[in-house]
């Protein structure tokens, strides 16, 4: 069996940029059909539709009149709509598929409040996280029919579609009568119980929000136990479905300060925080997101702000959604939550997953570990010890195979920015080499590689949030256009869909290697070697129990070449190259001597006789 993989790899990689040999006589391996692929088989591309491609300038203002503060369109402002849409995304599927991508995840496309914020601090809902209508596509992005056309076009290419969904909150529609006077300070359940307001009894008979009985919640009739919710006449019916306009279905306790009780009950920067303990909210959200599966046959959900929702909600929502998908014939529906933190550890993610029974989470710990190790700020020991924490996830190390791994994103900033900052080296050649090294880690180590749009074109953000959401089409934003993109002389002031860019080509090659190798997609990890206190070698053996394939993934985080003996499985009999330069043979039973250039990487198949 293993000999088959070796032959395939030899043919596949004879002509790639990674192997540097003659042109391959046979085409590369293709992903299996959608229905046959496991979650860990995917390669995800994450995109903000507004910033990707403008396929229909007629929808730039979302059908709204007035100026930017009414319709939200201002392509020169980093915090407003720029014109990208579903038609544009559909038209660029060739470009995305060319990287070997098998699943597209995009920021929310539900109808948003176009503009919100205090006077002088306004910004637009281009990012999709200020939802007013959970049943419709935002007119800035197109129509529900155009969304269906996008899904159908992606599926026709064998590409899955993952929607980004929000349950924790809606747009900021609810104000508080006392808010200005208090600065919208969070009012706790202890200081402001459901049962008292200004010393007077309210909500008689309500026994607390940990009692899910609808009869109990029917007694919560007064929402002014902490703040008095106020909704303007113009927005009293703005939310869809209509049940979302009921202010008793929200926490109404003021702004979160991200710690303790406020992390779950507080408003996320003023956004209306849903009372996800309420059975009506649980039922309603299952209905909403079950319907998107029924109507469009999508393949997965990324869940925004998952850790800010009570665990009991996810215990009801997740199995219901998976059952809905299975009824539609979608057996490998991928659900992964955002559990945001910036530390190279698995602890918080594993804790929230265990409490909430969420099957997967975005791998925040991997992102931070990759940034620190690829930049040279931390030794490979950091990544090695992070990978060894896979055992603490619910389900153990096998669960870690389905975690979407990433290097940077729209919230924290781009990987290249972190590498430049942490390395302290402005040399463009070294920066490009380190960024390539980070991408190799993402593709050759466990997890589901998740590319942030624009990284393949060398985008380098100035910061987080709005500063990391550049346009792929010619941008009019000065904050973007003065960036020095890596691996290219281009700027964001021009179109950036260059399929010859060195990072685009690298990603395509790494994707092909992963597609061809069961061990890279599904292999469990054994850390074989790592430099403890300085940049240097990281060696991880991947083993797929089903096929028996073994691959040794190798990385040199240092700026000098290295050569070192590394332990491998004693089942290994021979060595063949998959990515980069591999040893010609074992040095001895259970050992290979590996050599890597500065910032180099390789993946070597350990052939067995099994």
PDB file of N, CA and C in Angstrom, residues 45 95 453-460 472 485-488 490 495-501 503-504 507:
ATOM      1  N   UNK A  45     -10.216  28.564   2.016  1.00  0.00           N
ATOM      2  CA  UNK A  45      -9.842  29.938   1.643  1.00  0.00           C
ATOM      3  C   UNK A  45     -10.866  30.861   2.274  1.00  0.00           C
ATOM      4  N   UNK A  95      -9.495  31.394 -10.095  1.00  0.00           N
ATOM      5  CA  UNK A  95      -8.327  31.865  -9.344  1.00  0.00           C
ATOM      6  C   UNK A  95      -8.207  31.127  -8.017  1.00  0.00           C
ATOM      7  N   UNK A 453      -7.457  35.407   2.485  1.00  0.00           N
ATOM      8  CA  UNK A 453      -7.369  36.005   1.158  1.00  0.00           C
ATOM      9  C   UNK A 453      -6.318  37.121   1.139  1.00  0.00           C
ATOM     10  N   UNK A 454      -5.565  37.200   0.056  1.00  0.00           N
ATOM     11  CA  UNK A 454      -4.542  38.228  -0.091  1.00  0.00           C
ATOM     12  C   UNK A 454      -3.181  37.811   0.414  1.00  0.00           C
ATOM     13  N   UNK A 455      -3.124  36.835   1.326  1.00  0.00           N
ATOM     14  CA  UNK A 455      -1.820  36.355   1.785  1.00  0.00           C
ATOM     15  C   UNK A 455      -1.035  35.774   0.625  1.00  0.00           C
ATOM     16  N   UNK A 456      -1.752  35.158  -0.313  1.00  0.00           N
ATOM     17  CA  UNK A 456      -1.091  34.550  -1.472  1.00  0.00           C
ATOM     18  C   UNK A 456      -0.540  35.594  -2.430  1.00  0.00           C
ATOM     19  N   UNK A 457      -0.898  36.868  -2.211  1.00  0.00           N
ATOM     20  CA  UNK A 457      -0.378  37.971  -3.024  1.00  0.00           C
ATOM     21  C   UNK A 457       0.597  38.847  -2.240  1.00  0.00           C
ATOM     22  N   UNK A 458       1.010  38.368  -1.087  1.00  0.00           N
ATOM     23  CA  UNK A 458       2.011  39.093  -0.314  1.00  0.00           C
ATOM     24  C   UNK A 458       1.481  40.284   0.448  1.00  0.00           C
ATOM     25  N   UNK A 459       0.178  40.333   0.706  1.00  0.00           N
ATOM     26  CA  UNK A 459      -0.379  41.451   1.475  1.00  0.00           C
ATOM     27  C   UNK A 459       0.253  41.476   2.873  1.00  0.00           C
ATOM     28  N   UNK A 460       0.505  42.681   3.366  1.00  0.00           N
ATOM     29  CA  UNK A 460       1.099  42.856   4.687  1.00  0.00           C
ATOM     30  C   UNK A 460       0.378  44.004   5.372  1.00  0.00           C
ATOM     31  N   UNK A 472      -8.581  43.260  -3.012  1.00  0.00           N
ATOM     32  CA  UNK A 472      -7.886  42.523  -4.071  1.00  0.00           C
ATOM     33  C   UNK A 472      -7.995  43.255  -5.398  1.00  0.00           C
ATOM     34  N   UNK A 485       4.212  45.276  -0.439  1.00  0.00           N
ATOM     35  CA  UNK A 485       3.834  43.870  -0.516  1.00  0.00           C
ATOM     36  C   UNK A 485       5.078  42.996  -0.683  1.00  0.00           C
ATOM     37  N   UNK A 486       5.027  41.795  -0.118  1.00  0.00           N
ATOM     38  CA  UNK A 486       6.187  40.909  -0.185  1.00  0.00           C
ATOM     39  C   UNK A 486       6.080  39.998  -1.405  1.00  0.00           C
ATOM     40  N   UNK A 487       7.230  39.690  -1.985  1.00  0.00           N
ATOM     41  CA  UNK A 487       7.286  38.805  -3.142  1.00  0.00           C
ATOM     42  C   UNK A 487       6.797  39.426  -4.421  1.00  0.00           C
ATOM     43  N   UNK A 488       6.653  40.753  -4.433  1.00  0.00           N
ATOM     44  CA  UNK A 488       6.055  41.418  -5.588  1.00  0.00           C
ATOM     45  C   UNK A 488       6.393  42.901  -5.557  1.00  0.00           C
ATOM     46  N   UNK A 490       4.121  44.860  -6.870  1.00  0.00           N
ATOM     47  CA  UNK A 490       2.765  45.412  -6.994  1.00  0.00           C
ATOM     48  C   UNK A 490       2.382  46.184  -5.739  1.00  0.00           C
ATOM     49  N   UNK A 495      -4.865  45.676  -9.462  1.00  0.00           N
ATOM     50  CA  UNK A 495      -5.494  44.363  -9.360  1.00  0.00           C
ATOM     51  C   UNK A 495      -4.467  43.346  -8.871  1.00  0.00           C
ATOM     52  N   UNK A 496      -4.832  42.501  -7.901  1.00  0.00           N
ATOM     53  CA  UNK A 496      -3.886  41.532  -7.351  1.00  0.00           C
ATOM     54  C   UNK A 496      -4.438  40.113  -7.425  1.00  0.00           C
ATOM     55  N   UNK A 497      -4.457  39.585  -8.636  1.00  0.00           N
ATOM     56  CA  UNK A 497      -4.850  38.187  -8.853  1.00  0.00           C
ATOM     57  C   UNK A 497      -3.759  37.494  -9.678  1.00  0.00           C
ATOM     58  N   UNK A 498      -2.539  37.657  -9.246  1.00  0.00           N
ATOM     59  CA  UNK A 498      -1.369  37.167  -9.979  1.00  0.00           C
ATOM     60  C   UNK A 498      -1.126  35.700  -9.643  1.00  0.00           C
ATOM     61  N   UNK A 499      -1.415  34.825 -10.590  1.00  0.00           N
ATOM     62  CA  UNK A 499      -1.233  33.386 -10.338  1.00  0.00           C
ATOM     63  C   UNK A 499       0.228  32.954 -10.433  1.00  0.00           C
ATOM     64  N   UNK A 500       1.116  33.894 -10.778  1.00  0.00           N
ATOM     65  CA  UNK A 500       2.548  33.568 -10.786  1.00  0.00           C
ATOM     66  C   UNK A 500       3.259  34.094  -9.549  1.00  0.00           C
ATOM     67  N   UNK A 501       2.523  34.720  -8.646  1.00  0.00           N
ATOM     68  CA  UNK A 501       3.143  35.212  -7.418  1.00  0.00           C
ATOM     69  C   UNK A 501       3.772  34.039  -6.671  1.00  0.00           C
ATOM     70  N   UNK A 503       4.050  33.242  -3.613  1.00  0.00           N
ATOM     71  CA  UNK A 503       3.250  32.658  -2.538  1.00  0.00           C
ATOM     72  C   UNK A 503       2.034  31.920  -3.073  1.00  0.00           C
ATOM     73  N   UNK A 504       1.446  32.426  -4.144  1.00  0.00           N
ATOM     74  CA  UNK A 504       0.343  31.707  -4.791  1.00  0.00           C
ATOM     75  C   UNK A 504       0.844  30.345  -5.272  1.00  0.00           C
ATOM     76  N   UNK A 507       1.588  27.959  -2.321  1.00  0.00           N
ATOM     77  CA  UNK A 507       0.356  27.411  -1.740  1.00  0.00           C
ATOM     78  C   UNK A 507      -0.219  26.332  -2.642  1.00  0.00           C
TER      79      UNK A 507
END
